[in-house]
mmCIF file of C-alpha atoms and ligand atoms in Angstrom:
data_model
loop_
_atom_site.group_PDB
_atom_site.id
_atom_site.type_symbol
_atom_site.label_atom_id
_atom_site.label_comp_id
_atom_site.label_asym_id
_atom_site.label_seq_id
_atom_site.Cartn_x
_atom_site.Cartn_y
_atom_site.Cartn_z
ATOM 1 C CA UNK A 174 0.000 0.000 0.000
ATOM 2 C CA UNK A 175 1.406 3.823 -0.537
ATOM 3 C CA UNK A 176 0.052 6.474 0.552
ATOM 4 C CA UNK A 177 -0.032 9.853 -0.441
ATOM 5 C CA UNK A 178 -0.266 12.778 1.226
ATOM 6 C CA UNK A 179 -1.418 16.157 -0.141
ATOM 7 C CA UNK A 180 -2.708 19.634 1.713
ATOM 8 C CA UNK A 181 -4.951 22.845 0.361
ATOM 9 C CA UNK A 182 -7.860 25.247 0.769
ATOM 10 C CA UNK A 183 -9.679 23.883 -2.498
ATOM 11 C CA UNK A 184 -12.131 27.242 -2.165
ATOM 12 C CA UNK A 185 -14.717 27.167 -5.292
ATOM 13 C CA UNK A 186 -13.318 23.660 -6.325
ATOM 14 C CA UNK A 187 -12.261 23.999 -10.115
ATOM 15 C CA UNK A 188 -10.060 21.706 -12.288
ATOM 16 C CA UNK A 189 -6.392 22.887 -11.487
ATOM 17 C CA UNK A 190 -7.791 21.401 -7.998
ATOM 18 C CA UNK A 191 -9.353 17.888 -9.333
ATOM 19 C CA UNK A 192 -5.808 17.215 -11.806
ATOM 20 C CA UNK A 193 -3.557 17.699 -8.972
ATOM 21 C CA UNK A 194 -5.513 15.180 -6.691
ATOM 22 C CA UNK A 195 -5.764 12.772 -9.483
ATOM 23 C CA UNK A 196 -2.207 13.400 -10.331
ATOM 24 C CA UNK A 197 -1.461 12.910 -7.048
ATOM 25 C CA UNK A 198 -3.646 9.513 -6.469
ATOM 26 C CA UNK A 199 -2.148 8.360 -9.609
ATOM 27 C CA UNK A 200 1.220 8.367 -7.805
ATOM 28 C CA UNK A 201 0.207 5.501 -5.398
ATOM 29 C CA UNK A 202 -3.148 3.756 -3.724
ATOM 30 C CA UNK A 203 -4.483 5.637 -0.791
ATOM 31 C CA UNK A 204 -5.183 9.443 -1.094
ATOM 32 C CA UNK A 205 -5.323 11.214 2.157
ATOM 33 C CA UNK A 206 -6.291 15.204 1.655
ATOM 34 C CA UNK A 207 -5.222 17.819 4.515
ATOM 35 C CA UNK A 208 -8.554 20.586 3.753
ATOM 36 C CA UNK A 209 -7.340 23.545 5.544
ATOM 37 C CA UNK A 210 -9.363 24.964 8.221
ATOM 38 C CA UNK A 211 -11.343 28.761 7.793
ATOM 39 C CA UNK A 212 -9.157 29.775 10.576
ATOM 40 C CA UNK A 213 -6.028 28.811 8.914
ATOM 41 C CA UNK A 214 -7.466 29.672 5.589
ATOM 42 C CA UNK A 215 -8.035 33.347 6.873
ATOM 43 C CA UNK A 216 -4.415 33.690 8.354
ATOM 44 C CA UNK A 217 -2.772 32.564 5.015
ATOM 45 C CA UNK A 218 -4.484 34.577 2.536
ATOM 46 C CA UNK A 219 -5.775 37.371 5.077
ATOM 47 C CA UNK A 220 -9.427 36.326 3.862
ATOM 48 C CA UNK A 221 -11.864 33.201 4.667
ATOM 49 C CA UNK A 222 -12.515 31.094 1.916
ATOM 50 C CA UNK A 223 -15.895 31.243 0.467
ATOM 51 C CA UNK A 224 -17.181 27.890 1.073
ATOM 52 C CA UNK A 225 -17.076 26.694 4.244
ATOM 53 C CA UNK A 226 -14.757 24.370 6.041
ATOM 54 C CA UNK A 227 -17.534 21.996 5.931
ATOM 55 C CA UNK A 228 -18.547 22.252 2.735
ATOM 56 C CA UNK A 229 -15.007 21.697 1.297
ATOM 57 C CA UNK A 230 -14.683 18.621 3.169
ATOM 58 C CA UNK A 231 -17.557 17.289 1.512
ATOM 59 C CA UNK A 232 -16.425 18.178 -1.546
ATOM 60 C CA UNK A 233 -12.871 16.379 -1.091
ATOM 61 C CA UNK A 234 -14.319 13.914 0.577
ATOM 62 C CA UNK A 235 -17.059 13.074 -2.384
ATOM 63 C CA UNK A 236 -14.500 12.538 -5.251
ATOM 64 C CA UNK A 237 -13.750 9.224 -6.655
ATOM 65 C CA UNK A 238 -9.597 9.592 -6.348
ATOM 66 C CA UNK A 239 -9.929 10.626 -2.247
ATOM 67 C CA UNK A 240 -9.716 7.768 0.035
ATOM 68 C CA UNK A 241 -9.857 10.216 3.292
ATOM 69 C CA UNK A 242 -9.905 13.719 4.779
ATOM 70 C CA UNK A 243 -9.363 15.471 7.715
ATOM 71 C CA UNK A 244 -9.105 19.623 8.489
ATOM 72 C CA UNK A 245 -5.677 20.885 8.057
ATOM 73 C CA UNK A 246 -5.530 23.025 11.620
ATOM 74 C CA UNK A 247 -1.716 24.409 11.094
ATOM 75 C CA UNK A 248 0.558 24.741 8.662
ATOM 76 C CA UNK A 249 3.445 23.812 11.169
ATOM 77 C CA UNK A 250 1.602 20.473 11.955
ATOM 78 C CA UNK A 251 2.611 18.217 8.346
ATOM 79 C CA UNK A 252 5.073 16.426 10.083
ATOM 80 C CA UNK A 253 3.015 14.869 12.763
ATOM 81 C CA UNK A 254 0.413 14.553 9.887
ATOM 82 C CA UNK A 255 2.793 12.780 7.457
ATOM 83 C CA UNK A 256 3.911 10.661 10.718
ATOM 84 C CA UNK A 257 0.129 9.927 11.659
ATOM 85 C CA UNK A 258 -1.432 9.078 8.477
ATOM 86 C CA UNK A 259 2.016 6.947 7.733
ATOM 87 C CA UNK A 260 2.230 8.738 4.206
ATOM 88 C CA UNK A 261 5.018 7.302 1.925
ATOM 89 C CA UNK A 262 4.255 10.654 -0.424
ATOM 90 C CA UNK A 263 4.231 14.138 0.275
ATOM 91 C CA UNK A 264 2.749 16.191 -2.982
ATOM 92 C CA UNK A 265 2.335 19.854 -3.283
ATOM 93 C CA UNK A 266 1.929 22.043 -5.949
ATOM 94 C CA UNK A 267 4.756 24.057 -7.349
ATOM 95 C CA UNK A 268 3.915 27.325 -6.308
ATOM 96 C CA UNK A 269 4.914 26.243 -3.023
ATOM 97 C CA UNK A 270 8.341 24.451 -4.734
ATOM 98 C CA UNK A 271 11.496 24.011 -2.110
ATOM 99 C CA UNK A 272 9.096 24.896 1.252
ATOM 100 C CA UNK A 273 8.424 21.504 1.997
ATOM 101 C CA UNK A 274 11.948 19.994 1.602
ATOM 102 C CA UNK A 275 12.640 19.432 5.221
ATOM 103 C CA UNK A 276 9.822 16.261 5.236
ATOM 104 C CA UNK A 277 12.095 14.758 3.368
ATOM 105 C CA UNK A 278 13.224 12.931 6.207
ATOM 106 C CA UNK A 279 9.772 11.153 6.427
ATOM 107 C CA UNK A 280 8.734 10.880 3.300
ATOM 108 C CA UNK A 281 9.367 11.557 -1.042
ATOM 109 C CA UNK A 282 8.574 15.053 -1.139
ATOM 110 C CA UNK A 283 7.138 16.340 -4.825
ATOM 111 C CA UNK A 284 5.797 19.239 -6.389
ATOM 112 C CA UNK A 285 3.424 18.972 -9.324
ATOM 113 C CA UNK A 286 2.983 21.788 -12.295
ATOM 114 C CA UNK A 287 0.369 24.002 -10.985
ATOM 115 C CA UNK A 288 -2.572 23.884 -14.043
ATOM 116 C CA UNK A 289 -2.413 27.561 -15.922
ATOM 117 C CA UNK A 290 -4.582 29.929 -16.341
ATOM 118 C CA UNK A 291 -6.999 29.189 -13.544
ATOM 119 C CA UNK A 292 -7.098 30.201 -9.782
ATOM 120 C CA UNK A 293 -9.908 30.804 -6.929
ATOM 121 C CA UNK A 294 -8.860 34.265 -6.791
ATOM 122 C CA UNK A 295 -9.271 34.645 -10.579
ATOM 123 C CA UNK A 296 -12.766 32.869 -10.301
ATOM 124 C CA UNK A 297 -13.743 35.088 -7.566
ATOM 125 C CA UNK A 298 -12.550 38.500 -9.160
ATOM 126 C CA UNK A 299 -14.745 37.125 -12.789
ATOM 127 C CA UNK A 300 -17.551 37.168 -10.685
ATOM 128 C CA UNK A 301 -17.602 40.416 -9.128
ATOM 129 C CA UNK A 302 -17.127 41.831 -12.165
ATOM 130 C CA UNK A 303 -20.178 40.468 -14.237
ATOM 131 C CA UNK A 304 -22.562 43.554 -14.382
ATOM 132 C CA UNK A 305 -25.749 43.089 -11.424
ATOM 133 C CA UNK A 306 -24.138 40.262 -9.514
HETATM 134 N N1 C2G B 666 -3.609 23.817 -7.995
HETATM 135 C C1 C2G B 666 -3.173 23.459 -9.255
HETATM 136 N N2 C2G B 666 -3.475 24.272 -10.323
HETATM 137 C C2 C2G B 666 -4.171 25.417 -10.147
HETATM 138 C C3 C2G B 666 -4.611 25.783 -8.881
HETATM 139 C C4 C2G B 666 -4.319 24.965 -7.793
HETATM 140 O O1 C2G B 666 -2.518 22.415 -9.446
HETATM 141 N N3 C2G B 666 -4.404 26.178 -11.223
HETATM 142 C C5 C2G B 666 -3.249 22.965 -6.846
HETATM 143 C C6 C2G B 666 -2.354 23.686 -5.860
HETATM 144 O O2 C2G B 666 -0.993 23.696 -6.286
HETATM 145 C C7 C2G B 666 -2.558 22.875 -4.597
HETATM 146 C C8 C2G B 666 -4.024 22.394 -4.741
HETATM 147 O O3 C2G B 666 -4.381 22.586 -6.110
HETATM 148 O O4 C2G B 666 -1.706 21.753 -4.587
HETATM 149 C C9 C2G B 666 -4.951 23.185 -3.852
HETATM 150 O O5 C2G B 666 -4.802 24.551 -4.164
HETATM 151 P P1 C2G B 666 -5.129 25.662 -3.082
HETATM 152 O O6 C2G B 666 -6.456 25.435 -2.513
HETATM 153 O O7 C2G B 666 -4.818 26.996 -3.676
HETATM 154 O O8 C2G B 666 -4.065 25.295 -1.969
HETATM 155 P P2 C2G B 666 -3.318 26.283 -1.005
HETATM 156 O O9 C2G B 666 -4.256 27.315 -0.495
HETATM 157 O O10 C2G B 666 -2.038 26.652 -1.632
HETATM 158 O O11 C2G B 666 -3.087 25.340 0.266
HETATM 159 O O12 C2G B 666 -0.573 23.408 3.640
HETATM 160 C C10 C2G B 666 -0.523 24.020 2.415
HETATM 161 C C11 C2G B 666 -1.781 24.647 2.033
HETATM 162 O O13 C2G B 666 -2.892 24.137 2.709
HETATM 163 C C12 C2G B 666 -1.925 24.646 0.525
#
């Protein structure tokens, strides 16, 4: 069995989101998602995410390549997650290349090509500026 490992917000799930997870399922057979928390959400990016914690979760939890979630309550906390969830695969995206090299220790760290031309913030900033929305 290997299992991989992989942590993010997913706010206003889109497909850059769903290709990394099945990129990352691809690399092994057990996909374990860290969703991050509002709380954490809203010190990282300085705003909460627009769907809820709860909602996200659901969402993760719901698609075919996922095998389990759980809320992501720190960013300092991957190594006891990596240690708990015995993950033989840490995968992040690369816009977060090199910060993640130090789990090395307990596990293959990689980064996977971010998809372009497609964010949350993007999404969000479309929106707002459709006329009477
Ligand atoms: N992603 C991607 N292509 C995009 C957008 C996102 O491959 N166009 C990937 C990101 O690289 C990340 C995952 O989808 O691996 C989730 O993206 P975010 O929700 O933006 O994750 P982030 O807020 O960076 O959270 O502990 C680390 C954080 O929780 C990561």
């Amino acid at each position: 069995m290997k299992k991989i490992i992989t942590f993010g917000t997913f706010d206003v799930f889109h497909v850059g989101h769903i290709r990394l997870l099945q990129r990352a399922a691809a690399l092994g057979n057990h996909l374990i998602v860290g969703v991050s928390s509002d709380a954490l959400n809203k010190s990282k990016k300085g705003r909460f995410p627009i769907y809820s914690e709860r909602d996200r979760l659901e969402i993760i939890a719901g698609l075919a390549c996922v095998d389990k979630v759980f809320v992501e309550h720190s960013l300092e906390e991957k190594a006891e997650y990596i240690k708990k969830y015995k993950a033989d695969i840490l995968v992040m995206g690369d816009d977060w290349k090199g910060r993640f090299d130090e789990f090395n220790s307990y596990c293959e760290v990689i980064y996977m090509t971010r998809t372009p031309s497609i964010s949350t913030t993007e999404i969000i900033e479309v929106v707002k500026s459709v006329p009477n929305h």
